[in-house]
PDB file of C-alpha atoms and ligand atoms in Angstrom:
ATOM      1  CA  UNK A   1     120.980  -8.610  16.432  1.00 65.00           C
ATOM      2  CA  UNK A   2     124.053  -6.665  17.649  1.00 77.00           C
ATOM      3  CA  UNK A   3     127.069  -8.433  18.560  1.00 81.00           C
ATOM      4  CA  UNK A   4     127.803  -8.197  22.095  1.00 96.00           C
ATOM      5  CA  UNK A   5     130.937  -7.208  23.703  1.00 98.00           C
ATOM      6  CA  UNK A   6     133.475  -7.746  26.867  1.00 98.00           C
ATOM      7  CA  UNK A   7     135.826  -5.974  27.857  1.00 98.00           C
ATOM      8  CA  UNK A   8     137.429  -6.112  30.880  1.00 98.00           C
ATOM      9  CA  UNK A   9     140.532  -3.892  32.555  1.00 98.00           C
ATOM     10  CA  UNK A  10     142.540  -4.282  34.418  1.00 98.00           C
ATOM     11  CA  UNK A  11     145.536  -3.540  36.894  1.00 97.00           C
ATOM     12  CA  UNK A  12     146.855  -2.297  40.022  1.00 91.00           C
ATOM     13  CA  UNK A  13     144.584  -0.402  42.346  1.00 87.00           C
ATOM     14  CA  UNK A  14     145.579   3.047  41.572  1.00 90.00           C
ATOM     15  CA  UNK A  15     146.197   1.766  37.796  1.00 94.00           C
ATOM     16  CA  UNK A  16     142.656   4.757  36.060  1.00 96.00           C
ATOM     17  CA  UNK A  17     140.448   1.629  35.290  1.00 97.00           C
ATOM     18  CA  UNK A  18     137.457   3.287  36.933  1.00 96.00           C
ATOM     19  CA  UNK A  19     137.824   6.536  34.421  1.00 97.00           C
ATOM     20  CA  UNK A  20     138.829   4.467  31.802  1.00 98.00           C
ATOM     21  CA  UNK A  21     135.888   2.048  32.007  1.00 98.00           C
ATOM     22  CA  UNK A  22     133.703   5.901  32.318  1.00 98.00           C
ATOM     23  CA  UNK A  23     135.224   6.993  29.069  1.00 98.00           C
ATOM     24  CA  UNK A  24     133.977   4.006  27.497  1.00 98.00           C
ATOM     25  CA  UNK A  25     131.541   3.828  27.969  1.00 98.00           C
ATOM     26  CA  UNK A  26     130.473   7.569  27.322  1.00 98.00           C
ATOM     27  CA  UNK A  27     131.734   6.393  23.956  1.00 98.00           C
ATOM     28  CA  UNK A  28     130.174   3.890  23.051  1.00 98.00           C
ATOM     29  CA  UNK A  29     126.729   4.914  24.487  1.00 98.00           C
ATOM     30  CA  UNK A  30     127.401   7.903  22.245  1.00 98.00           C
ATOM     31  CA  UNK A  31     127.637   5.461  19.868  1.00 97.00           C
ATOM     32  CA  UNK A  32     124.154   4.157  20.369  1.00 97.00           C
ATOM     33  CA  UNK A  33     125.594   1.379  21.907  1.00 97.00           C
ATOM     34  CA  UNK A  34     123.966  -0.105  25.474  1.00 98.00           C
ATOM     35  CA  UNK A  35     126.631  -0.623  28.031  1.00 98.00           C
ATOM     36  CA  UNK A  36     126.386  -2.637  31.738  1.00 98.00           C
ATOM     37  CA  UNK A  37     129.976  -1.518  33.256  1.00 98.00           C
ATOM     38  CA  UNK A  38     129.606  -3.646  36.981  1.00 98.00           C
ATOM     39  CA  UNK A  39     133.238  -5.025  38.062  1.00 98.00           C
ATOM     40  CA  UNK A  40     134.706  -8.217  40.991  1.00 98.00           C
ATOM     41  CA  UNK A  41     134.200  -8.849  43.159  1.00 98.00           C
ATOM     42  CA  UNK A  42     131.017  -7.252  43.726  1.00 98.00           C
ATOM     43  CA  UNK A  43     128.693  -7.206  40.102  1.00 98.00           C
ATOM     44  CA  UNK A  44     126.450  -9.227  41.710  1.00 98.00           C
ATOM     45  CA  UNK A  45     123.600  -8.847  45.001  1.00 97.00           C
ATOM     46  CA  UNK A  46     125.476 -11.613  46.128  1.00 97.00           C
ATOM     47  CA  UNK A  47     129.321 -10.565  45.250  1.00 98.00           C
ATOM     48  CA  UNK A  48     128.200  -7.346  47.048  1.00 97.00           C
ATOM     49  CA  UNK A  49     128.389  -9.852  50.313  1.00 97.00           C
ATOM     50  CA  UNK A  50     131.663 -11.585  49.065  1.00 97.00           C
ATOM     51  CA  UNK A  51     133.172  -8.527  48.086  1.00 97.00           C
ATOM     52  CA  UNK A  52     132.567  -7.456  51.625  1.00 97.00           C
ATOM     53  CA  UNK A  53     134.742 -10.531  52.291  1.00 96.00           C
ATOM     54  CA  UNK A  54     136.952 -10.047  50.865  1.00 95.00           C
ATOM     55  CA  UNK A  55     137.880  -6.632  51.209  1.00 94.00           C
ATOM     56  CA  UNK A  56     136.404  -5.320  54.509  1.00 94.00           C
ATOM     57  CA  UNK A  57     137.308  -9.460  56.986  1.00 93.00           C
ATOM     58  CA  UNK A  58     139.513  -8.523  60.298  1.00 89.00           C
ATOM     59  CA  UNK A  59     142.357 -10.324  59.713  1.00 90.00           C
ATOM     60  CA  UNK A  60     143.719 -13.332  58.182  1.00 91.00           C
ATOM     61  CA  UNK A  61     141.259 -14.826  55.625  1.00 92.00           C
ATOM     62  CA  UNK A  62     143.252 -18.985  54.559  1.00 92.00           C
ATOM     63  CA  UNK A  63     145.010 -17.774  50.953  1.00 92.00           C
ATOM     64  CA  UNK A  64     142.581 -21.457  49.093  1.00 94.00           C
ATOM     65  CA  UNK A  65     139.515 -20.068  50.850  1.00 95.00           C
ATOM     66  CA  UNK A  66     140.019 -16.273  49.515  1.00 95.00           C
ATOM     67  CA  UNK A  67     140.972 -18.064  45.657  1.00 96.00           C
ATOM     68  CA  UNK A  68     136.940 -19.721  46.186  1.00 97.00           C
ATOM     69  CA  UNK A  69     135.226 -16.691  47.437  1.00 98.00           C
ATOM     70  CA  UNK A  70     136.834 -14.621  44.849  1.00 98.00           C
ATOM     71  CA  UNK A  71     135.892 -17.105  42.413  1.00 98.00           C
ATOM     72  CA  UNK A  72     132.410 -18.230  43.815  1.00 98.00           C
ATOM     73  CA  UNK A  73     131.524 -14.136  43.350  1.00 98.00           C
ATOM     74  CA  UNK A  74     132.691 -14.864  40.235  1.00 98.00           C
ATOM     75  CA  UNK A  75     130.537 -17.720  39.189  1.00 98.00           C
ATOM     76  CA  UNK A  76     127.945 -16.070  39.585  1.00 98.00           C
ATOM     77  CA  UNK A  77     128.510 -12.537  37.980  1.00 98.00           C
ATOM     78  CA  UNK A  78     129.099 -14.116  35.266  1.00 98.00           C
ATOM     79  CA  UNK A  79     125.865 -16.201  35.469  1.00 98.00           C
ATOM     80  CA  UNK A  80     123.839 -14.027  36.713  1.00 98.00           C
ATOM     81  CA  UNK A  81     124.792  -9.944  34.874  1.00 98.00           C
ATOM     82  CA  UNK A  82     127.883 -10.430  31.759  1.00 98.00           C
ATOM     83  CA  UNK A  83     126.251 -13.224  29.661  1.00 98.00           C
ATOM     84  CA  UNK A  84     122.695 -12.248  29.956  1.00 98.00           C
ATOM     85  CA  UNK A  85     123.812  -8.820  28.306  1.00 98.00           C
ATOM     86  CA  UNK A  86     126.599 -10.291  26.314  1.00 98.00           C
ATOM     87  CA  UNK A  87     123.073 -12.027  25.049  1.00 98.00           C
ATOM     88  CA  UNK A  88     120.947  -9.479  24.516  1.00 98.00           C
ATOM     89  CA  UNK A  89     123.745  -7.843  22.428  1.00 98.00           C
ATOM     90  CA  UNK A  90     125.327  -4.844  24.783  1.00 98.00           C
ATOM     91  CA  UNK A  91     128.458  -4.557  25.782  1.00 98.00           C
ATOM     92  CA  UNK A  92     129.307  -5.081  29.339  1.00 98.00           C
ATOM     93  CA  UNK A  93     132.784  -3.374  30.167  1.00 98.00           C
ATOM     94  CA  UNK A  94     133.715  -4.530  33.784  1.00 98.00           C
ATOM     95  CA  UNK A  95     136.222  -3.576  36.358  1.00 98.00           C
ATOM     96  CA  UNK A  96     138.274  -6.709  37.080  1.00 98.00           C
ATOM     97  CA  UNK A  97     137.908 -10.112  36.279  1.00 98.00           C
ATOM     98  CA  UNK A  98     140.195 -13.363  36.199  1.00 98.00           C
ATOM     99  CA  UNK A  99     144.066 -12.055  36.045  1.00 98.00           C
ATOM    100  CA  UNK A 100     143.362 -10.278  38.918  1.00 97.00           C
ATOM    101  CA  UNK A 101     142.925 -13.777  40.939  1.00 97.00           C
ATOM    102  CA  UNK A 102     145.961 -14.738  38.632  1.00 96.00           C
ATOM    103  CA  UNK A 103     147.626 -12.002  39.334  1.00 95.00           C
ATOM    104  CA  UNK A 104     146.530 -11.456  43.178  1.00 93.00           C
ATOM    105  CA  UNK A 105     146.462 -14.950  44.707  1.00 93.00           C
ATOM    106  CA  UNK A 106     148.733 -16.280  42.226  1.00 86.00           C
ATOM    107  CA  UNK A 107     151.445 -14.394  41.715  1.00 75.00           C
ATOM    108  CA  UNK A 108     150.837 -12.866  45.395  1.00 64.00           C
ATOM    109  CA  UNK A 109     149.698 -15.310  47.572  1.00 61.00           C
ATOM    110  CA  UNK A 110     151.531 -17.902  46.536  1.00 71.00           C
ATOM    111  CA  UNK A 111     149.382 -20.067  45.462  1.00 91.00           C
ATOM    112  CA  UNK A 112     149.672 -21.282  41.197  1.00 93.00           C
ATOM    113  CA  UNK A 113     148.397 -19.044  39.069  1.00 93.00           C
ATOM    114  CA  UNK A 114     147.182 -22.308  36.204  1.00 94.00           C
ATOM    115  CA  UNK A 115     145.534 -23.809  39.234  1.00 95.00           C
ATOM    116  CA  UNK A 116     144.258 -20.024  40.175  1.00 96.00           C
ATOM    117  CA  UNK A 117     143.520 -19.030  35.871  1.00 97.00           C
ATOM    118  CA  UNK A 118     141.854 -23.126  36.252  1.00 97.00           C
ATOM    119  CA  UNK A 119     139.359 -22.646  39.053  1.00 97.00           C
ATOM    120  CA  UNK A 120     138.005 -19.440  37.318  1.00 98.00           C
ATOM    121  CA  UNK A 121     137.770 -21.181  33.857  1.00 98.00           C
ATOM    122  CA  UNK A 122     135.380 -23.747  35.641  1.00 98.00           C
ATOM    123  CA  UNK A 123     133.725 -21.127  38.465  1.00 98.00           C
ATOM    124  CA  UNK A 124     132.516 -19.879  35.127  1.00 98.00           C
ATOM    125  CA  UNK A 125     132.662 -21.818  32.433  1.00 98.00           C
ATOM    126  CA  UNK A 126     135.923 -20.893  29.977  1.00 98.00           C
ATOM    127  CA  UNK A 127     134.600 -17.476  29.714  1.00 98.00           C
ATOM    128  CA  UNK A 128     136.963 -15.382  28.467  1.00 98.00           C
ATOM    129  CA  UNK A 129     137.230 -11.721  27.417  1.00 98.00           C
ATOM    130  CA  UNK A 130     136.616 -10.810  24.108  1.00 98.00           C
ATOM    131  CA  UNK A 131     139.717  -7.959  24.916  1.00 98.00           C
ATOM    132  CA  UNK A 132     141.433  -7.113  28.887  1.00 98.00           C
ATOM    133  CA  UNK A 133     143.116  -3.767  28.844  1.00 98.00           C
ATOM    134  CA  UNK A 134     145.787  -3.968  30.998  1.00 98.00           C
ATOM    135  CA  UNK A 135     146.666  -0.599  32.226  1.00 98.00           C
ATOM    136  CA  UNK A 136     150.351  -1.238  33.770  1.00 98.00           C
ATOM    137  CA  UNK A 137     151.746   1.273  35.943  1.00 96.00           C
ATOM    138  CA  UNK A 138     154.598   1.620  38.291  1.00 94.00           C
ATOM    139  CA  UNK A 139     153.846   0.414  42.114  1.00 91.00           C
ATOM    140  CA  UNK A 140     155.394   3.884  43.298  1.00 89.00           C
ATOM    141  CA  UNK A 141     153.585   6.417  41.529  1.00 89.00           C
ATOM    142  CA  UNK A 142     150.647   3.968  41.558  1.00 87.00           C
ATOM    143  CA  UNK A 143     151.577   4.463  45.434  1.00 84.00           C
ATOM    144  CA  UNK A 144     151.286   7.918  44.962  1.00 86.00           C
ATOM    145  CA  UNK A 145     147.820   8.717  43.306  1.00 85.00           C
ATOM    146  CA  UNK A 146     146.315   6.191  46.264  1.00 81.00           C
ATOM    147  CA  UNK A 147     147.790   8.505  49.193  1.00 82.00           C
ATOM    148  CA  UNK A 148     146.606  11.268  47.041  1.00 82.00           C
ATOM    149  CA  UNK A 149     142.950  10.785  47.093  1.00 79.00           C
ATOM    150  CA  UNK A 150     142.631  10.058  51.270  1.00 70.00           C
ATOM    151  CA  UNK A 151     140.775   6.974  51.469  1.00 71.00           C
ATOM    152  CA  UNK A 152     140.760   4.820  53.636  1.00 68.00           C
ATOM    153  CA  UNK A 153     142.973   1.753  52.076  1.00 66.00           C
ATOM    154  CA  UNK A 154     141.714  -1.514  52.197  1.00 64.00           C
ATOM    155  CA  UNK A 155     143.427  -4.795  52.889  1.00 58.00           C
ATOM    156  CA  UNK A 156     144.595  -5.565  49.404  1.00 59.00           C
ATOM    157  CA  UNK A 157     145.395  -2.441  49.322  1.00 61.00           C
ATOM    158  CA  UNK A 158     147.546  -1.917  51.977  1.00 62.00           C
ATOM    159  CA  UNK A 159     150.000  -4.982  51.763  1.00 64.00           C
ATOM    160  CA  UNK A 160     153.628  -4.643  50.702  1.00 77.00           C
ATOM    161  CA  UNK A 161     155.055  -2.612  48.418  1.00 82.00           C
ATOM    162  CA  UNK A 162     157.544  -5.861  46.528  1.00 86.00           C
ATOM    163  CA  UNK A 163     154.468  -7.769  46.757  1.00 88.00           C
ATOM    164  CA  UNK A 164     152.778  -5.004  43.953  1.00 91.00           C
ATOM    165  CA  UNK A 165     155.337  -5.592  42.778  1.00 92.00           C
ATOM    166  CA  UNK A 166     154.441  -9.129  41.476  1.00 92.00           C
ATOM    167  CA  UNK A 167     150.865  -8.659  40.693  1.00 93.00           C
ATOM    168  CA  UNK A 168     151.786  -6.690  38.142  1.00 95.00           C
ATOM    169  CA  UNK A 169     155.299  -9.218  36.433  1.00 95.00           C
ATOM    170  CA  UNK A 170     152.610 -11.556  36.787  1.00 95.00           C
ATOM    171  CA  UNK A 171     149.517  -8.726  34.445  1.00 97.00           C
ATOM    172  CA  UNK A 172     152.864  -8.713  32.391  1.00 97.00           C
ATOM    173  CA  UNK A 173     153.892 -11.965  32.306  1.00 96.00           C
ATOM    174  CA  UNK A 174     149.397 -13.551  31.074  1.00 97.00           C
ATOM    175  CA  UNK A 175     149.040 -10.497  28.738  1.00 98.00           C
ATOM    176  CA  UNK A 176     152.328 -11.416  27.404  1.00 98.00           C
ATOM    177  CA  UNK A 177     150.224 -14.932  27.196  1.00 97.00           C
ATOM    178  CA  UNK A 178     147.492 -13.921  25.161  1.00 98.00           C
ATOM    179  CA  UNK A 179     148.621 -10.704  22.926  1.00 98.00           C
ATOM    180  CA  UNK A 180     145.155 -10.964  21.114  1.00 98.00           C
ATOM    181  CA  UNK A 181     142.669 -10.560  24.128  1.00 98.00           C
ATOM    182  CA  UNK A 182     145.313  -7.840  25.860  1.00 98.00           C
ATOM    183  CA  UNK A 183     145.790  -4.373  25.248  1.00 98.00           C
ATOM    184  CA  UNK A 184     149.028  -2.737  27.708  1.00 98.00           C
ATOM    185  CA  UNK A 185     148.685   0.469  27.050  1.00 98.00           C
ATOM    186  CA  UNK A 186     151.652   2.599  30.120  1.00 98.00           C
ATOM    187  CA  UNK A 187     148.818   4.331  32.381  1.00 98.00           C
ATOM    188  CA  UNK A 188     151.398   6.943  33.313  1.00 97.00           C
ATOM    189  CA  UNK A 189     150.480   8.651  30.039  1.00 97.00           C
ATOM    190  CA  UNK A 190     147.339  11.282  30.027  1.00 97.00           C
ATOM    191  CA  UNK A 191     143.936   9.544  30.478  1.00 98.00           C
ATOM    192  CA  UNK A 192     142.628  11.232  27.633  1.00 98.00           C
ATOM    193  CA  UNK A 193     145.350   9.863  25.928  1.00 98.00           C
ATOM    194  CA  UNK A 194     144.997   6.094  27.260  1.00 98.00           C
ATOM    195  CA  UNK A 195     141.238   6.666  26.144  1.00 98.00           C
ATOM    196  CA  UNK A 196     141.682   7.031  22.912  1.00 98.00           C
ATOM    197  CA  UNK A 197     143.941   4.307  22.203  1.00 98.00           C
ATOM    198  CA  UNK A 198     141.353   1.645  24.075  1.00 98.00           C
ATOM    199  CA  UNK A 199     138.364   3.453  21.611  1.00 98.00           C
ATOM    200  CA  UNK A 200     140.622   2.365  19.020  1.00 98.00           C
ATOM    201  CA  UNK A 201     141.093  -1.411  19.256  1.00 98.00           C
ATOM    202  CA  UNK A 202     137.607  -1.309  20.493  1.00 98.00           C
ATOM    203  CA  UNK A 203     136.256   0.156  17.377  1.00 97.00           C
ATOM    204  CA  UNK A 204     137.913  -3.410  15.975  1.00 97.00           C
ATOM    205  CA  UNK A 205     136.274  -5.121  17.990  1.00 97.00           C
ATOM    206  CA  UNK A 206     132.571  -3.605  17.408  1.00 93.00           C
TER     207      UNK A 206
HETATM  208  P1  TYD B   1     138.673  -2.847  43.340  1.00 61.65           P
HETATM  209  O1  TYD B   1     136.555  -3.483  43.044  1.00 61.65           O
HETATM  210  O2  TYD B   1     139.830  -2.270  42.385  1.00 61.65           O
HETATM  211  O3  TYD B   1     138.830  -2.083  44.314  1.00 61.65           O
HETATM  212  P2  TYD B   1     139.046  -0.656  44.740  1.00 61.65           P
HETATM  213  O4  TYD B   1     137.500  -0.249  44.453  1.00 61.65           O
HETATM  214  O5  TYD B   1     139.512  -0.785  46.343  1.00 61.65           O
HETATM  215  O6  TYD B   1     139.473   0.411  43.909  1.00 61.65           O
HETATM  216  O7  TYD B   1     139.613  -4.127  43.276  1.00 61.65           O
HETATM  217  C1  TYD B   1     139.580  -4.623  44.688  1.00 61.65           C
HETATM  218  C2  TYD B   1     140.668  -5.292  45.588  1.00 61.65           C
HETATM  219  O8  TYD B   1     140.088  -7.013  45.122  1.00 61.65           O
HETATM  220  C3  TYD B   1     142.146  -5.153  44.821  1.00 61.65           C
HETATM  221  O9  TYD B   1     142.934  -5.236  45.923  1.00 61.65           O
HETATM  222  C4  TYD B   1     142.133  -6.531  44.026  1.00 61.65           C
HETATM  223  C5  TYD B   1     141.724  -7.704  45.079  1.00 61.65           C
HETATM  224  N1  TYD B   1     140.969  -8.960  43.994  1.00 61.65           N
HETATM  225  C6  TYD B   1     141.814  -9.562  43.592  1.00 61.65           C
HETATM  226  O10 TYD B   1     142.815 -10.181  45.395  1.00 61.65           O
HETATM  227  N2  TYD B   1     141.643 -11.265  43.081  1.00 61.65           N
HETATM  228  C7  TYD B   1     140.043 -10.419  42.192  1.00 61.65           C
HETATM  229  O11 TYD B   1     139.655 -12.066  41.847  1.00 61.65           O
HETATM  230  C8  TYD B   1     139.655  -9.951  41.892  1.00 61.65           C
HETATM  231  C9  TYD B   1     138.971  -9.958  40.815  1.00 61.65           C
HETATM  232  C10 TYD B   1     139.803  -8.873  42.948  1.00 61.65           C
END
């Protein structure tokens, strides 16, 4: 049976993860692979309820509660969506995973990054993707893209610029500490070029 493959996309809001996920999916489908496109938070039915709390609740959520909500979403998602798809030999393309928790809750929310990572690994019984694509972008440029989009901001998107700088730094540090799992790309490059670089890396893993 064909081996399953798990690819996650990370980066700040507005870095182009959705575009790249769509282009990768199209390419894989054309090669005859079955693809599951999913995301965190909200990749399962339970997850969609959690997503609604973490992104749309008005007012504060205690940092540890927020971290646990993301971890709960992740635990259920990996157990009921990701692992079954990989066991069927499918390709899972996922918008955000535990690196987002480390970057946003760890660096951004002044919780301990190592604890956040361990919490997620406990939640998922140690599940790590085969490849994580980090779309790295200057937060000021991301801001311009989001403004041009004209969508209402969710809780995290409306955080201060300095918060997004910390998140960016945390993602880059994560990538540096696990160079085998990460592919870091400059998200300011044209979408087609980025897609080509991602395909090149995925081709090796298939
Ligand atoms: P995303 O789905 O990319 O937002 P949108 O659909 O609006 O583009 O991500 C939602 C937000 O959740 C994003 O700002 C980052 C945040 N997030 C965390 O803080 N921790 C996490 O563990 C995850 C997965 C996301």
